[in-house]
Amino acid sequence: MFVLVVVSLLLVGLITVAGYSVFNQKPFYVGVTYCGGSVEEAKELIDKVKDYTNLFVLQSGSLHDNATAMEEIGDYAVASKMSYAVYGTVSDFGGLSTQALSSWLIEAKERWGAHFIGVYFGDEHGGKMLDRDIDFGNMAFQSDDDTIFHYFQNDTVRVMKNGYGGEIKVFTNRANVVYRLNGVIYLSIHEGYVIYYYPDGAITAYKPDWGSESISYTSENITLFPLPLPSYEELLKQNPVRTYDDAARVFVDWNKGFFDAINKEQLDKKDVSVFTADYGLYWWDYQSGYDLVLAELGWNNSIVQEIGLVRGAANLQNKQWGTIITWKYTQPPYLAGGQEMFEQMKTSYETGAQYVIIFNYSEDQLNPNILQEEHFQALERFWNEVVQNPLIVHGHIKAEAALVLPKNYGWGMRNPTDNVWGIWREDGISQEIWSQLESKIDQYGLKLDIVFEDSNYPVTGKYSNIYYWNQK
């Protein structure tokens, strides 16, 4: 009997050792970010946390154009038996050309091997789509019929989204068009005319002449307008973001454009992960090509919902996922207290997150680090009581059910009236989905994944219970 107990304890003890799961052979990473500008300060933080974390993320804008500094910090982290990752965008790596940046990342993998996780590249693209202005850049004009407004013919258009009203703006060499959320279309022709189209068919056009009275046209005399004009319906059809499918395509293409700067295809071959943190639209972050998405836990958002969304997207698309604990407040102390942080880390671990990272940054440029002693204590407690505890199995809380939402329904889902793709207000099905979401979270809690209809990622056979948003 004694021998059986000892053997059983040894087997249990092998389940989780040093952050590795024997069953799936995937490492678990817990770490902090460093957002300051001092190599020595970065080393001090490594010394502080190296006994109870295993990942150090350099998130310093002032050091990202300094390859020597990145390498010195990386060498120190790896020598301290930690893994290493760097953050940046193309602009952050201002001291390195695009080609040099890609080469540096590959050289970093060769330098540190498996200890170099990869690049935390770009931040909150889904959140920006929902809440901010977006410049999608140039794209070839696409139309679903042969009637193309002549100002768009044989042209490349530049598309932008207004984050404060959902407007879509299209710029060409000869005309600008603004599609407003209320249905009004504003057309500015470079010959100097301004035309307003209204959903009821009314048209107002004028040519500003600041030296005298403007030349004006209305629906009654629009036939006298000196240039050919499309109808409201024809112009509406040529909005490049008319549908949720369009928004998904434009968002994914926009994200993919960032990867060109780092030659992601080459990084994939070298096993250099490219990851990001976000607070919405995780499904499409993955479709863009990110290998790992960190769901932001903060702002008093629903941890159950965020985990259900990011884990569901990762599960169906065969990607990695994690969480990043970020601000609870927009002023000091920024982060939640130590006990709350501990619970967030523990929940992330138990639900299968492969990464848990603490965002360690404030708006005070002179003192960007915000980790306090209670947070360091929470990290140490998490490492000792959870990660190194053989009785707590990594990922033992698994999804038993999936709530399937409509294809490409890029709803922010932060409240019942949240926007869709940062362009449209909530629509006729938003309230129905919200009710289903609340009901299924109440029923399943952390055992619920939230996914989207997509024939490329079938849900059948992946969950014991599958519910569709419109299922009665």
XYZ file of C-alpha atoms in Angstrom:
472
model
C 0.000 0.000 0.000
C 2.793 2.415 0.900
C 4.557 1.686 -2.409
C 1.357 2.349 -4.377
C 0.849 5.697 -2.654
C 4.448 6.758 -3.357
C 4.194 5.750 -7.006
C 0.880 7.591 -7.353
C 2.338 10.740 -5.852
C 5.334 10.544 -8.169
C 3.064 10.208 -11.201
C 0.952 13.153 -10.076
C 4.113 15.142 -9.479
C 5.105 14.605 -13.086
C 1.934 16.200 -14.402
C 3.259 19.752 -14.051
C 6.959 20.396 -13.616
C 8.659 23.757 -14.242
C 5.690 24.927 -16.267
C 5.548 21.920 -18.612
C 2.617 19.555 -19.035
C 3.639 15.933 -19.613
C 0.363 15.203 -21.374
C 0.662 17.798 -24.140
C 4.377 18.595 -23.885
C 3.597 22.307 -24.214
C 5.363 24.748 -21.905
C 3.421 27.189 -19.788
C 4.830 30.698 -19.574
C 4.252 33.302 -16.909
C 6.083 36.575 -17.196
C 6.253 40.334 -16.959
C 6.843 43.083 -19.465
C 9.496 45.754 -19.110
C 8.537 49.100 -20.637
C 11.324 51.345 -19.364
C 14.387 52.602 -21.138
C 17.298 51.248 -19.103
C 19.224 48.049 -19.703
C 20.310 47.953 -16.067
C 16.760 48.456 -14.831
C 15.613 45.604 -17.060
C 18.260 43.383 -15.495
C 17.124 44.398 -12.024
C 13.570 43.342 -12.887
C 14.862 40.007 -14.187
C 16.727 39.457 -10.918
C 13.549 40.315 -9.010
C 11.281 37.803 -10.787
C 13.535 35.052 -12.137
C 12.722 32.612 -9.317
C 8.962 32.689 -9.950
C 8.508 33.558 -13.645
C 9.947 32.039 -16.802
C 9.336 34.711 -19.450
C 10.631 38.250 -19.843
C 9.059 40.514 -22.485
C 10.978 43.614 -23.534
C 8.251 46.140 -24.332
C 10.387 49.250 -24.333
C 9.837 51.651 -27.203
C 13.101 53.446 -26.458
C 15.203 50.269 -26.699
C 13.627 48.637 -29.742
C 15.854 50.394 -32.224
C 18.939 49.326 -30.286
C 19.915 45.793 -31.300
C 22.819 45.788 -28.835
C 20.518 46.576 -25.902
C 17.960 43.956 -26.973
C 20.701 41.353 -27.181
C 22.248 42.295 -23.832
C 18.892 42.031 -22.069
C 18.114 38.790 -23.889
C 21.439 37.255 -22.932
C 20.829 38.194 -19.309
C 17.296 36.780 -19.279
C 18.341 33.479 -20.874
C 21.337 33.179 -18.524
C 18.788 33.584 -15.706
C 16.942 30.549 -17.123
C 14.090 32.603 -18.519
C 12.602 32.759 -22.008
C 12.594 36.035 -23.899
C 10.368 37.981 -26.292
C 10.487 41.491 -27.712
C 7.666 43.881 -28.545
C 7.419 46.298 -31.399
C 5.920 47.540 -34.612
C 7.763 48.660 -37.697
C 7.904 52.214 -36.345
C 9.179 51.021 -32.960
C 12.159 49.398 -34.632
C 13.057 52.706 -36.227
C 16.788 52.024 -36.120
C 16.407 48.842 -38.137
C 15.307 48.560 -41.736
C 12.488 46.159 -42.555
C 14.933 43.580 -43.846
C 17.239 44.063 -40.861
C 14.360 43.565 -38.424
C 13.377 40.243 -39.982
C 17.011 39.174 -39.989
C 17.444 40.203 -36.352
C 14.477 38.063 -35.292
C 15.877 35.040 -37.115
C 19.326 35.649 -35.615
C 17.695 35.941 -32.181
C 16.158 32.502 -32.639
C 19.536 31.100 -33.605
C 21.160 32.885 -30.657
C 18.751 31.766 -27.937
C 17.026 28.759 -29.490
C 13.808 27.658 -27.770
C 14.318 30.390 -25.155
C 13.429 33.018 -27.753
C 9.639 32.985 -27.983
C 9.271 35.554 -30.739
C 7.936 39.025 -31.350
C 4.929 40.698 -29.730
C 4.112 42.558 -32.937
C 1.501 45.284 -32.894
C -1.155 45.784 -30.283
C -4.957 45.814 -30.022
C -5.752 45.714 -33.724
C -9.201 44.312 -32.975
C -9.777 46.977 -30.344
C -8.675 49.679 -32.756
C -11.109 48.354 -35.346
C -13.920 48.611 -32.830
C -13.054 51.983 -31.307
C -10.641 54.082 -33.340
C -9.846 55.576 -36.714
C -8.276 53.047 -39.068
C -6.353 53.698 -42.264
C -6.554 50.457 -44.216
C -4.228 51.822 -46.881
C -4.490 51.230 -50.595
C -6.456 48.425 -52.144
C -7.566 47.517 -55.637
C -11.147 48.616 -56.171
C -13.639 45.756 -56.192
C -17.221 45.794 -57.396
C -19.827 43.077 -57.659
C -21.113 44.290 -61.007
C -19.854 45.853 -64.216
C -21.223 49.317 -63.474
C -18.332 51.096 -61.826
C -18.467 54.794 -61.105
C -16.066 56.271 -63.636
C -14.016 58.040 -60.954
C -13.116 54.610 -59.568
C -12.354 52.894 -62.854
C -8.808 51.558 -63.251
C -7.890 53.144 -59.959
C -6.447 52.167 -56.614
C -8.511 53.380 -53.689
C -7.447 54.253 -50.187
C -9.937 53.228 -47.515
C -10.285 54.607 -43.994
C -12.726 54.082 -41.115
C -13.817 56.793 -38.734
C -13.837 55.363 -35.227
C -16.243 57.996 -33.936
C -19.177 57.380 -36.217
C -18.525 54.364 -38.368
C -17.927 56.343 -41.531
C -16.110 54.646 -44.392
C -13.965 57.015 -46.433
C -12.717 56.175 -49.910
C -10.075 58.314 -51.567
C -8.998 58.108 -55.214
C -6.958 60.368 -57.430
C -10.100 62.041 -58.739
C -12.760 61.803 -56.028
C -13.414 61.275 -52.320
C -16.468 59.437 -51.024
C -17.706 59.232 -47.430
C -20.319 56.610 -46.521
C -22.025 57.739 -43.350
C -23.780 55.531 -40.850
C -27.090 57.369 -41.335
C -27.101 56.428 -45.019
C -25.942 59.795 -46.362
C -23.179 59.589 -48.976
C -20.847 62.536 -49.417
C -19.025 62.809 -52.733
C -16.286 65.324 -53.385
C -15.073 65.507 -56.972
C -11.692 67.017 -57.591
C -13.165 69.311 -60.225
C -14.471 71.184 -57.206
C -18.007 69.878 -56.780
C -19.506 68.543 -53.558
C -22.529 66.239 -53.761
C -24.724 64.874 -50.965
C -26.827 61.777 -51.610
C -29.687 60.943 -49.247
C -31.363 57.562 -48.695
C -34.737 58.988 -49.791
C -33.293 59.780 -53.231
C -32.688 63.493 -52.714
C -29.447 64.956 -54.106
C -27.788 68.261 -53.303
C -24.732 69.446 -55.217
C -22.762 72.622 -55.267
C -19.442 74.066 -56.326
C -17.989 76.342 -53.670
C -16.733 79.613 -55.048
C -15.341 81.670 -52.247
C -15.224 84.829 -54.373
C -18.933 84.820 -55.228
C -22.073 82.797 -54.705
C -21.835 79.007 -54.917
C -23.272 77.144 -57.885
C -25.993 74.897 -56.437
C -28.039 71.961 -57.711
C -30.893 70.079 -56.091
C -33.002 67.097 -57.069
C -35.179 69.435 -59.163
C -32.369 70.606 -61.444
C -29.727 67.903 -60.983
C -30.090 66.975 -64.662
C -28.267 70.251 -65.401
C -25.203 69.066 -63.459
C -22.259 69.318 -65.908
C -20.684 65.933 -65.071
C -22.095 62.385 -65.136
C -23.267 61.202 -61.719
C -24.172 57.746 -60.472
C -27.406 57.100 -58.649
C -27.515 56.626 -54.890
C -27.897 52.873 -55.376
C -24.968 52.656 -57.788
C -22.698 54.616 -55.483
C -23.802 52.610 -52.450
C -22.864 49.357 -54.191
C -19.321 50.607 -54.572
C -18.719 51.026 -50.861
C -15.829 48.568 -50.253
C -17.147 47.809 -46.748
C -20.857 47.246 -47.224
C -21.252 43.982 -45.329
C -19.841 42.137 -42.323
C -17.987 39.868 -44.759
C -16.389 42.946 -46.325
C -15.339 44.248 -42.908
C -13.775 40.904 -42.002
C -11.869 40.783 -45.301
C -10.594 44.344 -44.983
C -9.564 43.832 -41.339
C -7.703 40.593 -42.062
C -5.948 42.096 -45.089
C -4.968 45.145 -43.018
C -3.442 42.912 -40.354
C -1.617 40.805 -42.921
C -0.080 43.952 -44.336
C 1.864 44.448 -41.108
C 3.400 41.001 -41.462
C 5.007 41.934 -44.770
C 7.415 44.124 -42.796
C 8.823 41.178 -40.901
C 8.590 38.471 -43.572
C 6.325 36.301 -41.437
C 6.526 33.392 -43.858
C 10.257 33.204 -43.181
C 9.700 33.545 -39.418
C 7.222 30.647 -39.531
C 9.897 28.437 -41.057
C 12.267 29.347 -38.219
C 9.607 28.761 -35.527
C 9.550 32.408 -34.443
C 6.090 33.132 -33.034
C 4.341 36.381 -33.859
C 1.780 37.374 -31.257
C -0.344 40.237 -30.037
C -2.636 41.350 -27.225
C -6.205 42.463 -27.841
C -9.591 43.046 -26.265
C -11.858 42.109 -29.145
C -12.136 40.348 -32.521
C -9.710 37.574 -31.510
C -11.184 35.244 -34.132
C -10.010 37.512 -36.938
C -6.641 38.257 -35.322
C -5.951 34.553 -35.714
C -7.295 34.521 -39.260
C -4.853 37.317 -40.035
C -1.996 34.983 -39.194
C -1.120 35.624 -35.553
C 0.241 32.494 -33.874
C -0.831 33.568 -30.403
C -3.335 36.092 -29.070
C -3.291 37.338 -25.487
C -6.746 38.316 -24.259
C -6.561 41.437 -22.114
C -7.963 40.957 -18.626
C -8.743 44.353 -17.218
C -11.156 47.287 -17.402
C -13.566 45.241 -15.230
C -14.477 43.138 -18.254
C -15.872 39.620 -18.013
C -13.010 37.146 -17.639
C -15.354 34.255 -18.439
C -16.389 35.879 -21.719
C -12.862 36.888 -22.753
C -11.514 33.399 -22.089
C -14.460 31.835 -23.926
C -13.788 34.001 -26.967
C -10.011 33.638 -27.184
C -9.892 29.956 -26.221
C -12.685 29.131 -28.656
C -10.916 30.906 -31.510
C -7.608 29.218 -30.682
C -9.161 25.777 -30.274
C -10.918 25.753 -33.632
C -8.056 27.414 -35.523
C -5.358 25.305 -33.854
C -3.469 28.247 -32.377
C -2.009 29.154 -28.993
C -3.726 31.515 -26.566
C -3.007 33.311 -23.359
C -3.972 36.263 -21.202
C -2.315 39.535 -20.339
C -3.358 41.239 -17.127
C -3.623 44.911 -17.870
C -5.035 48.066 -16.319
C -8.105 47.949 -14.124
C -7.894 51.719 -13.664
C -6.770 54.546 -15.936
C -4.851 56.199 -13.109
C -2.571 54.914 -10.322
C -2.459 52.172 -9.132
C -3.568 51.020 -12.646
C -3.416 47.290 -11.860
C -5.844 45.354 -9.696
C -4.705 44.281 -6.228
C -2.499 41.268 -5.636
C -5.305 38.892 -4.646
C -7.394 39.710 -7.715
C -4.343 39.342 -9.954
C -3.612 35.941 -8.387
C -7.154 34.760 -9.105
C -6.931 35.959 -12.722
C -3.656 34.100 -13.243
C -5.003 30.959 -11.591
C -8.153 31.016 -13.724
C -6.094 31.494 -16.878
C -3.881 28.540 -15.973
C -6.760 26.244 -15.074
C -8.615 27.011 -18.307
C -5.595 26.166 -20.453
C -3.841 29.451 -21.231
C -0.300 28.783 -22.438
C 0.829 32.300 -21.512
C 0.028 34.622 -18.620
C 1.780 37.987 -18.796
C 1.571 41.084 -16.589
C 1.437 44.423 -18.387
C 3.859 46.576 -16.421
C 3.416 50.096 -17.747
C 1.965 53.459 -16.726
C 1.545 56.758 -18.535
C 4.284 58.279 -16.386
C 7.236 58.224 -18.778
C 9.677 58.850 -15.935
C 8.446 55.859 -13.961
C 6.673 53.447 -16.308
C 6.859 50.375 -14.051
C 3.712 49.838 -11.998
C 4.309 46.435 -10.378
C 4.093 46.842 -6.631
C 5.259 44.459 -3.919
C 1.787 42.914 -3.638
C 1.955 42.049 -7.345
C 5.360 40.428 -7.021
C 4.009 38.456 -4.077
C 1.012 37.384 -6.161
C 3.340 36.206 -8.936
C 5.471 34.223 -6.498
C 2.409 32.724 -4.878
C 0.984 31.784 -8.283
C 4.232 30.078 -9.273
C 4.560 28.134 -6.037
C 0.926 27.338 -5.290
C -0.365 26.761 -8.834
C 2.298 26.226 -11.508
C 4.491 24.056 -9.284
C 1.559 22.395 -7.531
C 1.031 18.843 -8.885
C -2.543 18.868 -7.583
C -3.564 21.677 -9.935
C -3.496 20.386 -13.488
C -2.893 22.907 -16.235
C -5.998 23.223 -18.390
C -8.185 20.942 -16.314
C -11.183 23.253 -16.864
C -12.069 22.384 -20.450
C -14.780 23.692 -22.717
C -17.787 21.400 -22.680
C -20.003 23.619 -24.792
C -19.742 26.097 -27.641
C -21.992 29.022 -28.493
C -21.796 29.557 -32.253
C -22.340 33.122 -33.492
C -23.040 34.230 -37.106
C -20.227 34.202 -39.615
C -18.067 37.344 -39.533
C -20.252 38.950 -36.879
C -17.570 41.258 -35.512
C -19.564 42.528 -32.559
C -17.610 44.117 -29.693
C -19.854 42.264 -27.182
C -18.868 44.500 -24.261
C -22.493 45.479 -23.694
C -25.851 44.889 -25.433
C -25.514 48.053 -27.542
C -21.881 47.656 -28.587
C -20.940 48.353 -32.201
C -20.287 45.836 -34.970
C -16.864 46.111 -36.608
C -16.601 49.703 -35.373
C -18.848 50.666 -38.301
C -22.430 49.667 -37.548
C -24.621 50.046 -34.509
C -26.056 46.937 -32.908
C -28.461 45.266 -35.286
C -31.641 43.215 -35.066
C -29.922 40.117 -33.694
C -27.598 41.718 -31.152
C -30.053 41.502 -28.265
C -30.886 37.886 -29.093
C -27.189 37.001 -29.088
C -26.629 38.880 -25.839
C -29.429 36.954 -24.152
C -28.021 33.652 -25.416
C -24.542 34.665 -24.261
C -25.687 35.495 -20.732
C -27.726 32.308 -20.528
C -24.892 30.029 -21.642
C -22.313 31.746 -19.415
C -24.661 31.277 -16.453
C -25.036 27.604 -17.397
C -21.447 26.686 -18.259
C -19.200 29.443 -16.895
C -15.561 28.805 -17.775
C -16.536 25.624 -19.634
C -18.037 27.646 -22.522
C -16.260 28.565 -25.767
C -17.671 31.311 -28.009
C -16.979 30.759 -31.706
C -18.219 31.822 -35.135
C -19.759 29.970 -38.040
C -17.058 29.218 -40.602
C -16.919 26.186 -42.879
C -13.123 26.254 -42.648
C -13.330 25.644 -38.900
C -16.205 23.222 -38.284
C -17.469 22.960 -34.743
C -19.098 19.549 -35.141
C -17.427 16.882 -33.044
C -15.320 19.388 -31.092
C -17.711 19.926 -28.165
C -20.164 17.829 -26.194
C -22.832 20.527 -26.486
C -23.201 22.983 -29.371
C -25.638 25.886 -29.342
C -26.332 28.291 -32.187
C -27.157 31.914 -31.538
C -30.660 31.554 -33.015
C -31.419 28.212 -31.408
C -34.629 28.277 -29.382
